[in-house]
CSV table of C-alpha atoms in Angstrom, one decimal:
chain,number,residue,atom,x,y,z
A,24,UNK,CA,0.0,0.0,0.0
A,25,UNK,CA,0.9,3.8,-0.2
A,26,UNK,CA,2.9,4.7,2.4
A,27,UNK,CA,5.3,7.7,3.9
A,28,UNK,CA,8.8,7.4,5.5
A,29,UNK,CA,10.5,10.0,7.5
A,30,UNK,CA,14.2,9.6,9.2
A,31,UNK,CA,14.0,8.9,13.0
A,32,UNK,CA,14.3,11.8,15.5
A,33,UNK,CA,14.9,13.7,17.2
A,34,UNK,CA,17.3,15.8,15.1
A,35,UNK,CA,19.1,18.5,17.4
A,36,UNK,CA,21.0,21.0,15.7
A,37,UNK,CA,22.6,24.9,16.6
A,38,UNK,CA,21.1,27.8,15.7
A,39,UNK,CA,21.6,28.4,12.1
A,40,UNK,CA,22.8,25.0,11.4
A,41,UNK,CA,22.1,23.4,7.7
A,42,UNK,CA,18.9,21.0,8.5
A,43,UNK,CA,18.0,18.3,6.1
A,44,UNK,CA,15.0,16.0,7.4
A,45,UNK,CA,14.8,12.8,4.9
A,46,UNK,CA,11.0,11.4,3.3
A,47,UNK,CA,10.5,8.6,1.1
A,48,UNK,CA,7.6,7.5,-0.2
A,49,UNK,CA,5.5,4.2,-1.8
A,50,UNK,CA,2.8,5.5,-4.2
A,51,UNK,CA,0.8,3.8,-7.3
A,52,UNK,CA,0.1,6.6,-9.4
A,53,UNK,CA,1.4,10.3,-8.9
A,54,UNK,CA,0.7,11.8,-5.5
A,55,UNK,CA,1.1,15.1,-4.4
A,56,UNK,CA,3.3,15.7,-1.4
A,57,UNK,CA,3.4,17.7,1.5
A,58,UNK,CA,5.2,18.8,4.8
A,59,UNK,CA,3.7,19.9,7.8
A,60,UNK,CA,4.9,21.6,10.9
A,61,UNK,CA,4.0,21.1,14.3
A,62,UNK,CA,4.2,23.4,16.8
A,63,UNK,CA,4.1,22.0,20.6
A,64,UNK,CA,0.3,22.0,21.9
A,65,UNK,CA,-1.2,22.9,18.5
A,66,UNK,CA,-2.6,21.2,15.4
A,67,UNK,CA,-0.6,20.8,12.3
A,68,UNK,CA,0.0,23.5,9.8
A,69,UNK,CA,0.8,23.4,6.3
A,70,UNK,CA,4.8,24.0,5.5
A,71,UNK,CA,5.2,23.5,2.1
A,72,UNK,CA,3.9,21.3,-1.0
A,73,UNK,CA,4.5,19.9,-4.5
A,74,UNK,CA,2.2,18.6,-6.9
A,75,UNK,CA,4.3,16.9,-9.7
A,76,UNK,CA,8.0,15.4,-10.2
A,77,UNK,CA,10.3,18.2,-10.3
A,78,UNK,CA,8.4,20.6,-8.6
A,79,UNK,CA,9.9,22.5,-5.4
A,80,UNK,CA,7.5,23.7,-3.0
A,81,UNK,CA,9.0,26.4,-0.6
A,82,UNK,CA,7.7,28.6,2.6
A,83,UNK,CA,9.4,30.4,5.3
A,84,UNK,CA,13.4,29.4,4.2
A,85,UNK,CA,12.1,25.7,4.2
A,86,UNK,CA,12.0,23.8,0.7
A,87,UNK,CA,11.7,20.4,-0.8
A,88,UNK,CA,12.0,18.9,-4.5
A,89,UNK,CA,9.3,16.2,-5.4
A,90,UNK,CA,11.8,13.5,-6.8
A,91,UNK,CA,10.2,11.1,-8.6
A,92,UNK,CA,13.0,9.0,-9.8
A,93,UNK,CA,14.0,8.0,-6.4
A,94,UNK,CA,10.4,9.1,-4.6
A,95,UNK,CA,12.0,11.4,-2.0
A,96,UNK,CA,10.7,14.9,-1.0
A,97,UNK,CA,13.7,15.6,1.7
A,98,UNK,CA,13.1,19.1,3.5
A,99,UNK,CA,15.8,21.1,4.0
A,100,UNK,CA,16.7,24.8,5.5
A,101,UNK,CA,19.7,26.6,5.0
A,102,UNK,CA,20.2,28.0,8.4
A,103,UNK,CA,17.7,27.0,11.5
A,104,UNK,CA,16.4,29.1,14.4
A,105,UNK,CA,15.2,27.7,18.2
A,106,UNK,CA,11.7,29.1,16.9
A,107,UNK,CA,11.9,25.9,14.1
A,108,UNK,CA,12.1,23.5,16.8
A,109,UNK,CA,8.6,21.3,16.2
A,110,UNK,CA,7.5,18.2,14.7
A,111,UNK,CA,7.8,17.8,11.1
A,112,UNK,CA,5.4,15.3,9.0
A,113,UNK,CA,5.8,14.1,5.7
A,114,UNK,CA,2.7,13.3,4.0
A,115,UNK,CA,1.4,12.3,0.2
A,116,UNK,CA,-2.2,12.2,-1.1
A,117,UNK,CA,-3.5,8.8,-1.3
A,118,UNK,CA,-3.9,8.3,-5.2
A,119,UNK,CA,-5.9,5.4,-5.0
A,120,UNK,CA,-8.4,7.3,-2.9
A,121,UNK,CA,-10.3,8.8,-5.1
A,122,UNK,CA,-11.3,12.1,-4.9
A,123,UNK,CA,-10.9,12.1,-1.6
A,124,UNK,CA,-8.5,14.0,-0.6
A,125,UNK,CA,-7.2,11.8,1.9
A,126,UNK,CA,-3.6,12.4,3.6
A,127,UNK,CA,-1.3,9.5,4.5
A,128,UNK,CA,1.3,10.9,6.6
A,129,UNK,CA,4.7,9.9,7.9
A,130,UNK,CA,5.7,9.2,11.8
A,131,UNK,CA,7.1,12.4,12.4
A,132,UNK,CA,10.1,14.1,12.9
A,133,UNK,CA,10.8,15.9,15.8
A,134,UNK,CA,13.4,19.0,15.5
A,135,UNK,CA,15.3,20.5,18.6
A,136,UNK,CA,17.4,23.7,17.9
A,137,UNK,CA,19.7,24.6,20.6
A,138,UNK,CA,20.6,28.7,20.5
B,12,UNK,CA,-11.3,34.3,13.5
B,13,UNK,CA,-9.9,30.6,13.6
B,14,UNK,CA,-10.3,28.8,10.2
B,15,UNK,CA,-11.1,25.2,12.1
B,16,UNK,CA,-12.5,24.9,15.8
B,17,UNK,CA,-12.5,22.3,18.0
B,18,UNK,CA,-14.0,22.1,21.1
B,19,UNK,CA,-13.2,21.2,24.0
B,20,UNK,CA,-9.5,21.4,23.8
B,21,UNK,CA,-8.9,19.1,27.0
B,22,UNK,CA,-10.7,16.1,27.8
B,23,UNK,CA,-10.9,13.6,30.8
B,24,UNK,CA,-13.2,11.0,31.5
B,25,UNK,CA,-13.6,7.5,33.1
B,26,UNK,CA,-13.8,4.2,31.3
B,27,UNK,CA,-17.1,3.5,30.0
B,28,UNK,CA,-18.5,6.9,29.4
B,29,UNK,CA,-20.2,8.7,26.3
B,30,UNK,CA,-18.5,11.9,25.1
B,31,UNK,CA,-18.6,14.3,22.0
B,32,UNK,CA,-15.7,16.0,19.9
B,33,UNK,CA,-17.6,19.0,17.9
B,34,UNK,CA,-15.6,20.7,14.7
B,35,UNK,CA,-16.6,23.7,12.7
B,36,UNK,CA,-14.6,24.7,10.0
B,37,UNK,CA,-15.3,28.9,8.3
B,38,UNK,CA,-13.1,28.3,5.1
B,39,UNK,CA,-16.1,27.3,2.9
B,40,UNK,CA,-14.3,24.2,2.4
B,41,UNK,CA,-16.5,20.8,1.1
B,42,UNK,CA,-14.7,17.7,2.8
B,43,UNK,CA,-13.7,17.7,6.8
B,44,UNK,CA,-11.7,15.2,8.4
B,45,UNK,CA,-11.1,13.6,11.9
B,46,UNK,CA,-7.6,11.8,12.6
B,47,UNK,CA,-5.9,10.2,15.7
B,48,UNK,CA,-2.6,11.2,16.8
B,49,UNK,CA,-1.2,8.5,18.9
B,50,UNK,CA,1.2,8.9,22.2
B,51,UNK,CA,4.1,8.8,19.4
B,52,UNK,CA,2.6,10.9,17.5
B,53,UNK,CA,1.6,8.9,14.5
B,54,UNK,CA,-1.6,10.4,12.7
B,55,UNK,CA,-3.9,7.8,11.4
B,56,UNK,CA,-7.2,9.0,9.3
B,57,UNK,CA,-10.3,8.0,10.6
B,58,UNK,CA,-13.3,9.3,9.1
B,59,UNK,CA,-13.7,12.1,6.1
B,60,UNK,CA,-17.0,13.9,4.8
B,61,UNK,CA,-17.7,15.6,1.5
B,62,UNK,CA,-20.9,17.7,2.0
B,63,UNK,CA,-22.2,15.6,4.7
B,64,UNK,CA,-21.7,12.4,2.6
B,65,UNK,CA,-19.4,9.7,4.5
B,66,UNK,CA,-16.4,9.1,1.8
B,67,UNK,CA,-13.6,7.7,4.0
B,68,UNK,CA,-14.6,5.6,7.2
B,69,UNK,CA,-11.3,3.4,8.0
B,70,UNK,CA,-10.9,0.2,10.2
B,71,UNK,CA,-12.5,2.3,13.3
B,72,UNK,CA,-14.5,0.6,16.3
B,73,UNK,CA,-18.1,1.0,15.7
B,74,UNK,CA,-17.8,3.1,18.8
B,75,UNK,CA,-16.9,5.5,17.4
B,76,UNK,CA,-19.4,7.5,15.4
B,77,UNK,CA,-19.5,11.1,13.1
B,78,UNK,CA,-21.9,13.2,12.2
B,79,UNK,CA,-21.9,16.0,9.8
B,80,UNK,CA,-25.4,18.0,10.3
B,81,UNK,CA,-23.7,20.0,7.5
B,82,UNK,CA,-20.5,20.9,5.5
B,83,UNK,CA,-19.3,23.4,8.2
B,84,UNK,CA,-19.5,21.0,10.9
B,85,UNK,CA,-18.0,17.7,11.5
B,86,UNK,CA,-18.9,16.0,15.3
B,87,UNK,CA,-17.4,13.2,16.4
B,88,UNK,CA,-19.0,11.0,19.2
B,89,UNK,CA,-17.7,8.2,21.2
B,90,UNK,CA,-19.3,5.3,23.2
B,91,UNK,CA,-18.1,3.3,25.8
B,92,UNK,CA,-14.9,5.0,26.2
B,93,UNK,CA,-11.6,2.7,26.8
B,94,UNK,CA,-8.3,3.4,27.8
B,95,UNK,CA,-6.8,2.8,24.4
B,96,UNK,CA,-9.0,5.9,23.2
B,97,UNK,CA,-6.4,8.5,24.7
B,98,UNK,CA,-5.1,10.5,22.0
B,99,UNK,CA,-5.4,13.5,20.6
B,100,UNK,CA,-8.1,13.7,18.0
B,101,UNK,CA,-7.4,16.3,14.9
B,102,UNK,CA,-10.2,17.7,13.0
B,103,UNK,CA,-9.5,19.4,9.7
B,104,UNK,CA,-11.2,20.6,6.4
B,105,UNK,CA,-10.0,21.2,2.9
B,106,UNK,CA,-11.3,21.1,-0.6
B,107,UNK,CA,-11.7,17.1,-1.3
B,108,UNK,CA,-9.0,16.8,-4.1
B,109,UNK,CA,-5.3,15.5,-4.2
B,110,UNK,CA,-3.1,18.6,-4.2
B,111,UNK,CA,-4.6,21.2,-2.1
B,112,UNK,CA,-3.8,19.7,1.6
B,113,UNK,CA,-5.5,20.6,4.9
B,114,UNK,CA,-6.3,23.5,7.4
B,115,UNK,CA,-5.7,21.6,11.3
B,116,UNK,CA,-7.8,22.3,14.2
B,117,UNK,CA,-5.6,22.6,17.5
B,118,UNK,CA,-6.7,19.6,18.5
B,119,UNK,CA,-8.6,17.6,21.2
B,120,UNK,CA,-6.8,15.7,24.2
B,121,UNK,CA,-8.8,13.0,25.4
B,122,UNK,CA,-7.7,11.0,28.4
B,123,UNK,CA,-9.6,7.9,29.6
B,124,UNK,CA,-8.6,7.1,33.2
């Protein structure tokens, strides 16, 4: 079945350290992909996204290439802050769900910056 | 004015009881959602509406039961409460197709004791 993989955690960097969180993915067909940011004690919020191979999706100094060829979206930030710190989730839109719009998502990654 | 609302925020109650999740989305979107984030913070779907149509209702106890009155508002309620129920319960909304994503509620913490 479809499913998301994310590297284990936690990942503690410095401030303004070069962060690279890994995702893989199993899909039929040609999801979209997503990452979303958690925030302690809040629902999840959508980082960044990418519809087609090729495509980089970007927010906030955060960005990801959808990488068909060896079905990766890796997210990766050129310089972190201790306001990054959160939980970081991987997710693709389950192709064989129809119209749907169903999410599967990936354990999570959880990101410790240290100033 | 938050997009997606849940209420309450914090729940506690004993083994065995009945309680309610209620979610109300203001983005004018057509499909809500409910998922469970476990104590390791995995998020599993359980139940999705598209203009108060069930479309998605995964492997889910049949204690567990929605109810969309209409497209703004997805309820969740829960019988017979057991201790494997504590979570966190996410509702969220979005447009039904493949690319768009989610908006999150801030989520429900239920704890059985």
């Amino acid at each position: 079945g479809n499913s998301v993989t994310q590297m284990e955690g936690p990942v503690t960097l410095s401030e303004e350290a070069f962060l690279t969180i890994n995702c893989t993915y199993t899909a039929t067909g040609y999801p979209s992909l997503f990452w979303y940011v958690q925030y302690p004690g809040e629902g999840l919020q959508l980082l960044l996204k990418a519809t087609k191979a090729d495509d980089k999706g970007s927010n906030k100094g955060f960005e990801a290439t959808y990488r068909k060829e060896t079905t990766s979206f890796h997210l990766e930030k050129g310089s972190v802050q201790v306001s990054d710190s959160a939980v970081y989730f991987c997710a693709l839109s389950d192709p064989g769900s129809g119209n749907t719009g169903k999410l599967i998502f990936g354990q999570g990654t959880t990101l410790q910056v240290k100033p | 004015d938050t997009a997606v609302s849940q209420t309450p925020k914090y729940l506690v109650t004993q083994m065995g009881n009945d309680k309610s999740i209620k979610c109300e989305q203001n983005l004018g979107h057509d499909t809500m959602y409910w998922y469970k984030q476990d104590s390791k913070k995995f998020l599993k779907i359980m139940f999705s509406y598209n203009n108060k149509e069930l479309i998605i209702n995964e492997t889910v106890p049949n204690r567990f039961s929605p109810k969309s009155p209409d497209k703004a508002h997805l309820n969740l309620h829960i019988n017979s409460l057991e201790l494997g129920d504590s979570a966190v319960y996410f509702c969220a909304s979005g447009q039904g197709t493949d690319n768009y994503g989610y908006t999150f509620g801030s989520g429900t913490r239920l704890t059985v004791v």
